[in-house]
GROMACS .gro file of C-alpha atoms in nm:
model
  360
    1MET     CA    1   2.298   3.825  -1.249
    2SER     CA    2   2.484   3.564  -1.043
    3ARG     CA    3   2.293   3.327  -0.818
    4LYS     CA    4   2.310   3.358  -0.443
    5ARG     CA    5   2.548   3.116  -0.268
    6ALA     CA    6   2.474   2.946   0.062
    7ALA     CA    7   2.653   2.680   0.265
    8VAL     CA    8   2.454   2.420   0.461
    9TYR     CA    9   2.638   2.227   0.732
   10VAL     CA   10   2.515   1.873   0.799
   11HIS     CA   11   2.612   1.722   1.135
   12GLY     CA   12   2.691   1.362   1.212
   13LEU     CA   13   2.573   1.107   1.466
   14PHE     CA   14   2.483   1.256   1.809
   15GLY     CA   15   2.517   1.602   1.652
   16TRP     CA   16   2.309   1.918   1.668
   17GLY     CA   17   2.238   2.227   1.463
   18GLU     CA   18   2.127   2.585   1.504
   19ARG     CA   19   1.766   2.479   1.573
   20ASP     CA   20   1.887   2.331   1.903
   21GLY     CA   21   1.936   2.565   2.198
   22LEU     CA   22   2.261   2.384   2.274
   23TYR     CA   23   2.418   2.539   1.964
   24THR     CA   24   2.436   2.887   2.116
   25MET     CA   25   2.634   2.750   2.411
   26LEU     CA   26   2.841   2.489   2.230
   27PRO     CA   27   2.844   2.516   1.849
   28TYR     CA   28   2.885   2.177   1.682
   29TRP     CA   29   3.087   2.343   1.407
   30GLY     CA   30   3.388   2.460   1.603
   31LEU     CA   31   3.302   2.322   1.948
   32THR     CA   32   3.543   2.473   2.202
   33SER     CA   33   3.756   2.654   1.942
   34CYS     CA   34   3.504   2.896   1.791
   35ASP     CA   35   3.173   2.915   1.609
   36ILE     CA   36   3.282   2.863   1.249
   37LEU     CA   37   2.947   2.982   1.112
   38THR     CA   38   2.968   3.311   1.303
   39ASP     CA   39   3.319   3.367   1.170
   40LEU     CA   40   3.205   3.298   0.815
   41ALA     CA   41   2.898   3.521   0.852
   42SER     CA   42   3.126   3.806   0.961
   43GLN     CA   43   3.296   3.766   0.622
   44SER     CA   44   2.960   3.792   0.440
   45TYR     CA   45   2.918   3.419   0.377
   46VAL     CA   46   2.564   3.281   0.402
   47CYS     CA   47   2.582   2.961   0.605
   48HIS     CA   48   2.350   2.758   0.827
   49ALA     CA   49   2.381   2.451   1.048
   50ALA     CA   50   2.100   2.201   0.985
   51SER     CA   51   1.944   1.995   1.267
   52MET     CA   52   1.854   1.632   1.200
   53GLY     CA   53   1.783   1.324   1.411
   54ALA     CA   54   2.086   1.244   1.625
   55LEU     CA   55   2.041   0.866   1.589
   56SER     CA   56   1.814   0.848   1.286
   57SER     CA   57   1.872   0.668   0.957
   58ALA     CA   58   2.017   0.841   0.653
   59TRP     CA   59   1.671   0.829   0.491
   60ASP     CA   60   1.491   0.997   0.781
   61ARG     CA   61   1.766   1.256   0.814
   62ALA     CA   62   1.754   1.333   0.438
   63CYS     CA   63   1.378   1.389   0.463
   64GLU     CA   64   1.434   1.617   0.761
   65LEU     CA   65   1.698   1.812   0.573
   66TYR     CA   66   1.452   1.875   0.289
   67ALA     CA   67   1.174   1.977   0.528
   68GLN     CA   68   1.413   2.208   0.710
   69LEU     CA   69   1.523   2.382   0.392
   70CYS     CA   70   1.158   2.434   0.300
   71GLY     CA   71   1.030   2.522   0.646
   72THR     CA   72   0.768   2.247   0.668
   73THR     CA   73   0.694   1.913   0.838
   74ALA     CA   74   0.921   1.617   0.770
   75ASP     CA   75   0.751   1.363   0.542
   76TYR     CA   76   0.923   1.023   0.547
   77GLY     CA   77   0.701   0.877   0.276
   78VAL     CA   78   0.412   0.633   0.288
   79ALA     CA   79   0.608   0.325   0.178
   80HIS     CA   80   0.909   0.389   0.401
   81SER     CA   81   0.696   0.463   0.707
   82GLU     CA   82   0.486   0.149   0.660
   83LYS     CA   83   0.798  -0.063   0.613
   84PHE     CA   84   0.957   0.051   0.938
   85GLY     CA   85   0.641   0.094   1.143
   86HIS     CA   86   0.653   0.462   1.229
   87ALA     CA   87   0.442   0.767   1.149
   88ARG     CA   88   0.466   0.925   0.806
   89TYR     CA   89   0.520   1.274   0.949
   90GLY     CA   90   0.770   1.394   1.206
   91VAL     CA   91   0.922   1.715   1.332
   92THR     CA   92   0.799   2.051   1.199
   93TYR     CA   93   1.045   2.324   1.099
   94LYS     CA   94   0.870   2.658   1.138
   95THR     CA   95   1.092   2.863   0.905
   96PRO     CA   96   1.311   2.775   0.605
   97LEU     CA   97   1.676   2.722   0.688
   98VAL     CA   98   1.773   2.911   0.370
   99GLU     CA   99   1.529   3.153   0.211
  100ASN     CA  100   1.446   3.060  -0.151
  101TRP     CA  101   1.703   2.781  -0.133
  102GLN     CA  102   1.612   2.635  -0.471
  103ASP     CA  103   1.722   2.961  -0.632
  104CYS     CA  104   2.066   2.939  -0.464
  105ASP     CA  105   2.385   2.749  -0.535
  106ILE     CA  106   2.413   2.530  -0.225
  107ASP     CA  107   2.745   2.405  -0.087
  108PHE     CA  108   2.695   2.117   0.156
  109VAL     CA  109   2.955   2.055   0.427
  110ALA     CA  110   2.903   1.724   0.606
  111HIS     CA  111   3.079   1.567   0.902
  112SER     CA  112   3.077   1.192   0.967
  113PHE     CA  113   2.732   1.036   0.907
  114GLY     CA  114   2.626   1.370   0.762
  115GLY     CA  115   2.803   1.253   0.445
  116ALA     CA  116   2.556   0.969   0.385
  117THR     CA  117   2.270   1.203   0.475
  118ALA     CA  118   2.377   1.465   0.220
  119ARG     CA  119   2.451   1.212  -0.056
  120LEU     CA  120   2.111   1.045  -0.018
  121PHE     CA  121   1.941   1.384   0.002
  122MET     CA  122   2.107   1.492  -0.324
  123ASP     CA  123   2.003   1.171  -0.500
  124ILE     CA  124   1.638   1.197  -0.394
  125LEU     CA  125   1.638   1.568  -0.480
  126ALA     CA  126   1.752   1.484  -0.832
  127ASN     CA  127   1.592   1.148  -0.908
  128GLY     CA  128   1.300   1.135  -0.667
  129ARG     CA  129   1.156   0.809  -0.545
  130PRO     CA  130   0.878   0.689  -0.779
  131ASP     CA  131   0.779   0.413  -0.535
  132GLU     CA  132   0.697   0.675  -0.271
  133VAL     CA  133   0.499   0.883  -0.519
  134GLU     CA  134   0.303   0.573  -0.624
  135ALA     CA  135   0.243   0.461  -0.264
  136ALA     CA  136   0.108   0.803  -0.165
  137ARG     CA  137  -0.125   0.823  -0.464
  138ALA     CA  138  -0.245   0.465  -0.408
  139ALA     CA  139  -0.337   0.568  -0.054
  140GLY     CA  140  -0.524   0.870  -0.188
  141GLU     CA  141  -0.268   1.111  -0.044
  142THR     CA  142  -0.041   1.378  -0.187
  143PRO     CA  143   0.327   1.274  -0.213
  144SER     CA  144   0.600   1.498  -0.079
  145PRO     CA  145   0.753   1.718  -0.354
  146PHE     CA  146   1.087   1.580  -0.234
  147PHE     CA  147   1.005   1.238  -0.381
  148GLU     CA  148   0.912   1.384  -0.720
  149GLY     CA  149   1.276   1.473  -0.796
  150GLY     CA  150   1.398   1.717  -1.060
  151LYS     CA  151   1.540   1.968  -0.812
  152ALA     CA  152   1.915   1.905  -0.830
  153ALA     CA  153   2.017   2.224  -1.009
  154CYS     CA  154   2.071   2.408  -0.680
  155VAL     CA  155   2.351   2.180  -0.551
  156HIS     CA  156   2.697   2.321  -0.626
  157SER     CA  157   2.927   2.110  -0.407
  158LEU     CA  158   2.956   1.853  -0.131
  159THR     CA  159   3.247   1.846   0.113
  160THR     CA  160   3.266   1.551   0.350
  161ILE     CA  161   3.481   1.544   0.664
  162ALA     CA  162   3.567   1.203   0.817
  163SER     CA  163   3.257   1.048   0.658
  164PRO     CA  164   3.225   0.667   0.658
  165HIS     CA  165   3.135   0.639   0.291
  166ASN     CA  166   3.193   0.264   0.295
  167GLY     CA  167   3.082   0.204   0.653
  168SER     CA  168   3.285   0.154   0.968
  169SER     CA  169   3.439  -0.167   1.098
  170LEU     CA  170   3.339  -0.036   1.441
  171MET     CA  171   2.999  -0.194   1.382
  172ASP     CA  172   3.165  -0.532   1.325
  173CYS     CA  173   3.422  -0.530   1.606
  174CYS     CA  174   3.234  -0.322   1.864
  175GLY     CA  175   2.873  -0.368   1.758
  176ASP     CA  176   2.750  -0.482   2.099
  177ARG     CA  177   2.916  -0.188   2.273
  178ALA     CA  178   2.781   0.057   2.016
  179THR     CA  179   2.430  -0.087   2.049
  180PHE     CA  180   2.452  -0.057   2.429
  181ILE     CA  181   2.554   0.310   2.404
  182VAL     CA  182   2.278   0.388   2.157
  183SER     CA  183   2.026   0.204   2.378
  184LEU     CA  184   2.124   0.431   2.666
  185LEU     CA  185   2.095   0.738   2.446
  186THR     CA  186   1.755   0.621   2.322
  187GLY     CA  187   1.647   0.628   2.685
  188VAL     CA  188   1.779   0.982   2.710
  189ALA     CA  189   1.590   1.070   2.390
  190LYS     CA  190   1.268   0.942   2.544
  191ALA     CA  191   1.323   1.145   2.859
  192LEU     CA  192   1.402   1.461   2.665
  193GLY     CA  193   1.107   1.403   2.433
  194ILE     CA  194   0.860   1.488   2.709
  195SER     CA  195   1.073   1.737   2.899
  196ASP     CA  196   1.121   2.110   2.872
  197TYR     CA  197   1.473   2.040   2.745
  198LYS     CA  198   1.358   1.904   2.407
  199GLY     CA  199   1.421   2.250   2.261
  200ALA     CA  200   1.777   2.253   2.394
  201TYR     CA  201   1.868   1.921   2.232
  202ASP     CA  202   1.617   1.739   2.018
  203PHE     CA  203   1.677   1.378   1.908
  204GLN     CA  204   1.392   1.437   1.660
  205LEU     CA  205   1.221   1.101   1.696
  206ASP     CA  206   0.869   1.240   1.670
  207GLN     CA  207   0.782   0.984   1.402
  208PHE     CA  208   0.830   0.711   1.664
  209GLY     CA  209   0.594   0.886   1.904
  210ILE     CA  210   0.874   1.019   2.122
  211ARG     CA  211   0.713   1.358   2.178
  212ARG     CA  212   0.442   1.533   2.370
  213VAL     CA  213   0.085   1.526   2.236
  214PRO     CA  214  -0.131   1.828   2.330
  215GLY     CA  215  -0.407   1.731   2.572
  216GLU     CA  216  -0.271   1.383   2.638
  217LYS     CA  217  -0.260   1.264   3.000
  218PHE     CA  218   0.091   1.244   3.140
  219GLY     CA  219   0.053   0.877   3.232
  220ASP     CA  220  -0.057   0.793   2.878
  221THR     CA  221   0.240   0.987   2.739
  222ILE     CA  222   0.484   0.793   2.955
  223ALA     CA  223   0.333   0.458   2.855
  224ARG     CA  224   0.338   0.546   2.486
  225ILE     CA  225   0.697   0.666   2.486
  226ILE     CA  226   0.824   0.369   2.688
  227ALA     CA  227   0.660   0.137   2.433
  228ALA     CA  228   0.823   0.314   2.138
  229ASP     CA  229   1.065   0.065   1.978
  230PHE     CA  230   1.313   0.283   1.791
  231LEU     CA  231   1.603   0.034   1.779
  232GLY     CA  232   1.373  -0.257   1.702
  233SER     CA  233   1.242  -0.079   1.393
  234GLY     CA  234   1.575  -0.110   1.210
  235ASP     CA  235   1.534   0.247   1.085
  236HIS     CA  236   1.838   0.397   1.256
  237ALA     CA  237   2.199   0.499   1.202
  238LEU     CA  238   2.356   0.185   1.350
  239ARG     CA  239   2.221  -0.022   1.062
  240ASP     CA  240   2.324   0.234   0.802
  241LEU     CA  241   2.678   0.264   0.940
  242SER     CA  242   2.760  -0.103   0.883
  243ILE     CA  243   2.989  -0.189   0.593
  244ASP     CA  244   2.724  -0.400   0.424
  245SER     CA  245   2.451  -0.133   0.444
  246SER     CA  246   2.690   0.141   0.333
  247GLN     CA  247   2.797  -0.058   0.029
  248ALA     CA  248   2.433  -0.123  -0.057
  249LEU     CA  249   2.368   0.252  -0.043
  250ASN     CA  250   2.674   0.320  -0.261
  251ALA     CA  251   2.532   0.089  -0.527
  252LYS     CA  252   2.220   0.308  -0.549
  253LEU     CA  253   2.389   0.649  -0.549
  254GLY     CA  254   2.606   0.809  -0.815
  255LEU     CA  255   2.796   1.126  -0.894
  256PHE     CA  256   2.641   1.427  -1.064
  257PRO     CA  257   2.857   1.569  -1.346
  258ASP     CA  258   2.818   1.935  -1.245
  259VAL     CA  259   2.868   1.894  -0.868
  260TYR     CA  260   3.207   1.935  -0.701
  261TYR     CA  261   3.289   1.663  -0.447
  262PHE     CA  262   3.560   1.692  -0.179
  263SER     CA  263   3.654   1.450   0.097
  264TYR     CA  264   3.880   1.502   0.397
  265PRO     CA  265   3.981   1.165   0.549
  266CYS     CA  266   4.136   1.160   0.897
  267CYS     CA  267   4.371   0.931   1.087
  268ARG     CA  268   4.489   0.939   1.448
  269SER     CA  269   4.638   0.590   1.477
  270HIS     CA  270   4.982   0.448   1.402
  271CYS     CA  271   5.126   0.109   1.317
  272ALA     CA  272   5.247  -0.112   1.602
  273LEU     CA  273   5.613  -0.211   1.600
  274THR     CA  274   5.568  -0.587   1.572
  275SER     CA  275   5.243  -0.633   1.377
  276TYR     CA  276   5.007  -0.481   1.125
  277LYS     CA  277   4.783  -0.358   1.407
  278GLN     CA  278   4.719   0.013   1.453
  279LYS     CA  279   4.725   0.180   1.793
  280PRO     CA  280   4.565   0.514   1.884
  281ASP     CA  281   4.800   0.810   1.904
  282ALA     CA  282   4.863   0.942   2.254
  283SER     CA  283   4.688   1.266   2.158
  284MET     CA  284   4.362   1.097   2.051
  285THR     CA  285   4.051   1.211   2.237
  286PRO     CA  286   4.040   0.964   2.531
  287ILE     CA  287   3.682   0.849   2.476
  288LEU     CA  288   3.777   0.729   2.125
  289ALA     CA  289   4.096   0.542   2.215
  290GLY     CA  290   3.923   0.215   2.306
  291PHE     CA  291   3.727   0.210   1.982
  292SER     CA  292   4.039   0.296   1.784
  293ARG     CA  293   4.235   0.011   1.940
  294LYS     CA  294   3.960  -0.239   1.854
  295MET     CA  295   3.930  -0.114   1.496
  296GLY     CA  296   4.309  -0.111   1.459
  297ALA     CA  297   4.328  -0.482   1.542
  298TYR     CA  298   4.031  -0.600   1.335
  299TYR     CA  299   4.135  -0.742   0.996
  300ASP     CA  300   4.133  -1.065   0.794
  301GLN     CA  301   3.762  -1.081   0.872
  302ARG     CA  302   3.440  -1.077   0.672
  303THR     CA  303   3.117  -0.886   0.716
  304PRO     CA  304   2.788  -1.076   0.767
  305GLU     CA  305   2.737  -1.058   0.389
  306GLY     CA  306   3.088  -1.182   0.316
  307ARG     CA  307   3.272  -0.861   0.229
  308PRO     CA  308   3.642  -0.880   0.323
  309ILE     CA  309   3.790  -0.650   0.588
  310GLY     CA  310   4.163  -0.640   0.513
  311LYS     CA  311   4.464  -0.456   0.650
  312GLU     CA  312   4.367  -0.141   0.461
  313TRP     CA  313   4.085  -0.097   0.716
  314LEU     CA  314   4.321  -0.070   1.016
  315PRO     CA  315   4.415   0.305   1.015
  316ASN     CA  316   4.132   0.505   1.174
  317ASP     CA  317   4.031   0.827   1.346
  318GLY     CA  318   3.869   0.660   1.646
  319LEU     CA  319   3.530   0.596   1.485
  320VAL     CA  320   3.582   0.585   1.108
  321ASN     CA  321   3.834   0.386   0.906
  322THR     CA  322   4.056   0.619   0.705
  323VAL     CA  323   4.009   0.417   0.385
  324SER     CA  324   3.631   0.450   0.418
  325ALA     CA  325   3.648   0.829   0.451
  326MET     CA  326   3.829   0.875   0.119
  327TYR     CA  327   3.549   0.812  -0.131
  328PRO     CA  328   3.251   0.577  -0.185
  329SER     CA  329   3.352   0.250  -0.345
  330GLY     CA  330   3.280   0.245  -0.716
  331ASP     CA  331   3.293   0.623  -0.758
  332LYS     CA  332   3.554   0.809  -0.962
  333PHE     CA  333   3.819   0.990  -0.761
  334VAL     CA  334   4.142   1.185  -0.787
  335LEU     CA  335   4.400   1.241  -0.514
  336SER     CA  336   4.418   1.618  -0.476
  337ALA     CA  337   4.582   1.889  -0.270
  338ASP     CA  338   4.500   2.245  -0.169
  339GLY     CA  339   4.530   2.473  -0.470
  340ALA     CA  340   4.480   2.197  -0.727
  341ASP     CA  341   4.260   2.236  -1.033
  342PHE     CA  342   3.948   2.065  -0.902
  343ALA     CA  343   3.708   1.886  -1.133
  344PRO     CA  344   3.332   1.832  -1.095
  345GLY     CA  345   3.173   1.490  -1.115
  346VAL     CA  346   3.460   1.320  -0.932
  347TRP     CA  347   3.573   1.289  -0.570
  348ASN     CA  348   3.862   1.526  -0.504
  349VAL     CA  349   4.027   1.335  -0.217
  350MET     CA  350   4.235   1.564   0.001
  351PRO     CA  351   4.546   1.451   0.195
  352VAL     CA  352   4.479   1.262   0.517
  353THR     CA  353   4.445   1.496   0.815
  354ARG     CA  354   4.621   1.388   1.136
  355GLN     CA  355   4.320   1.445   1.361
  356ASP     CA  356   4.072   1.219   1.535
  357HIS     CA  357   3.700   1.211   1.467
  358PHE     CA  358   3.612   1.472   1.730
  359ALA     CA  359   3.914   1.701   1.697
  360ILE     CA  360   3.860   1.753   1.323
   0.00000   0.00000   0.00000
């Protein structure tokens, strides 16, 4: 008897999933075009859109993905939580995203930062994290089953769409602007955390105390949430999206021989007439054009840890460098095309799609 198949869609930064009320009005997967999941369901495909922290780190999002699949409370681990100064437990998912998911063949589809989330999730699922198991037992507590590993048999494939596998030069050339935007959105997250709109769009920062506590006085809630230092913790996506942090993650993660890997890189910039610089196409989503122009002019530089940023980093989709979206550095890859004989245990890199980061 064949195993059940299910597709789990993993959103990127600032994204949302089916747990958020916003999804019924504006589906992340399809946006203004359609609801891709509804279309697939009408063709008898089992597919679900996961909901993770919109600004959270790859680690926290991976833990949330596991909790969501199981229908339980997110456990970020004793050691990790102590290191970054937030609570061990976070948001609670009342029902499993996929029933009996460990008995299924799961196909993950990840956009943008969802790629790092899914890759880290798959690694912990398979290999566990012995340090977290040891830390929990040393504290006299029960470790999350997620950190015990040995559960990788259910993963069939991973498809990434415009994912910054090797980071984004945006963090080097526009870091201050990106930090300012995220600071504003953190303020929004705090406001939503105590409002009736948390169910419509949830930043899922409960582990930082950005949530309501039953019976707590409103004034105490306001004071606690204002004092919450999410950005100061260092446990957030901005850190993980840097080239240096992404390369450090790549060094820890590998490919599984029985899993199929696909990547869809994007580009919506073009070479200037008189230099190596890349300019955004006229059809690029306007809000991305400024970022694209900065990224398309940033080369012959080095990251804070000394990694070179050469001309190959210039083409971009407005947020992610095209070269970074192809495959994680150090991994095996093949350049493929639709209809090719795909192989497991290697990145099947599809042709570059002429779309920007939002349009894709």
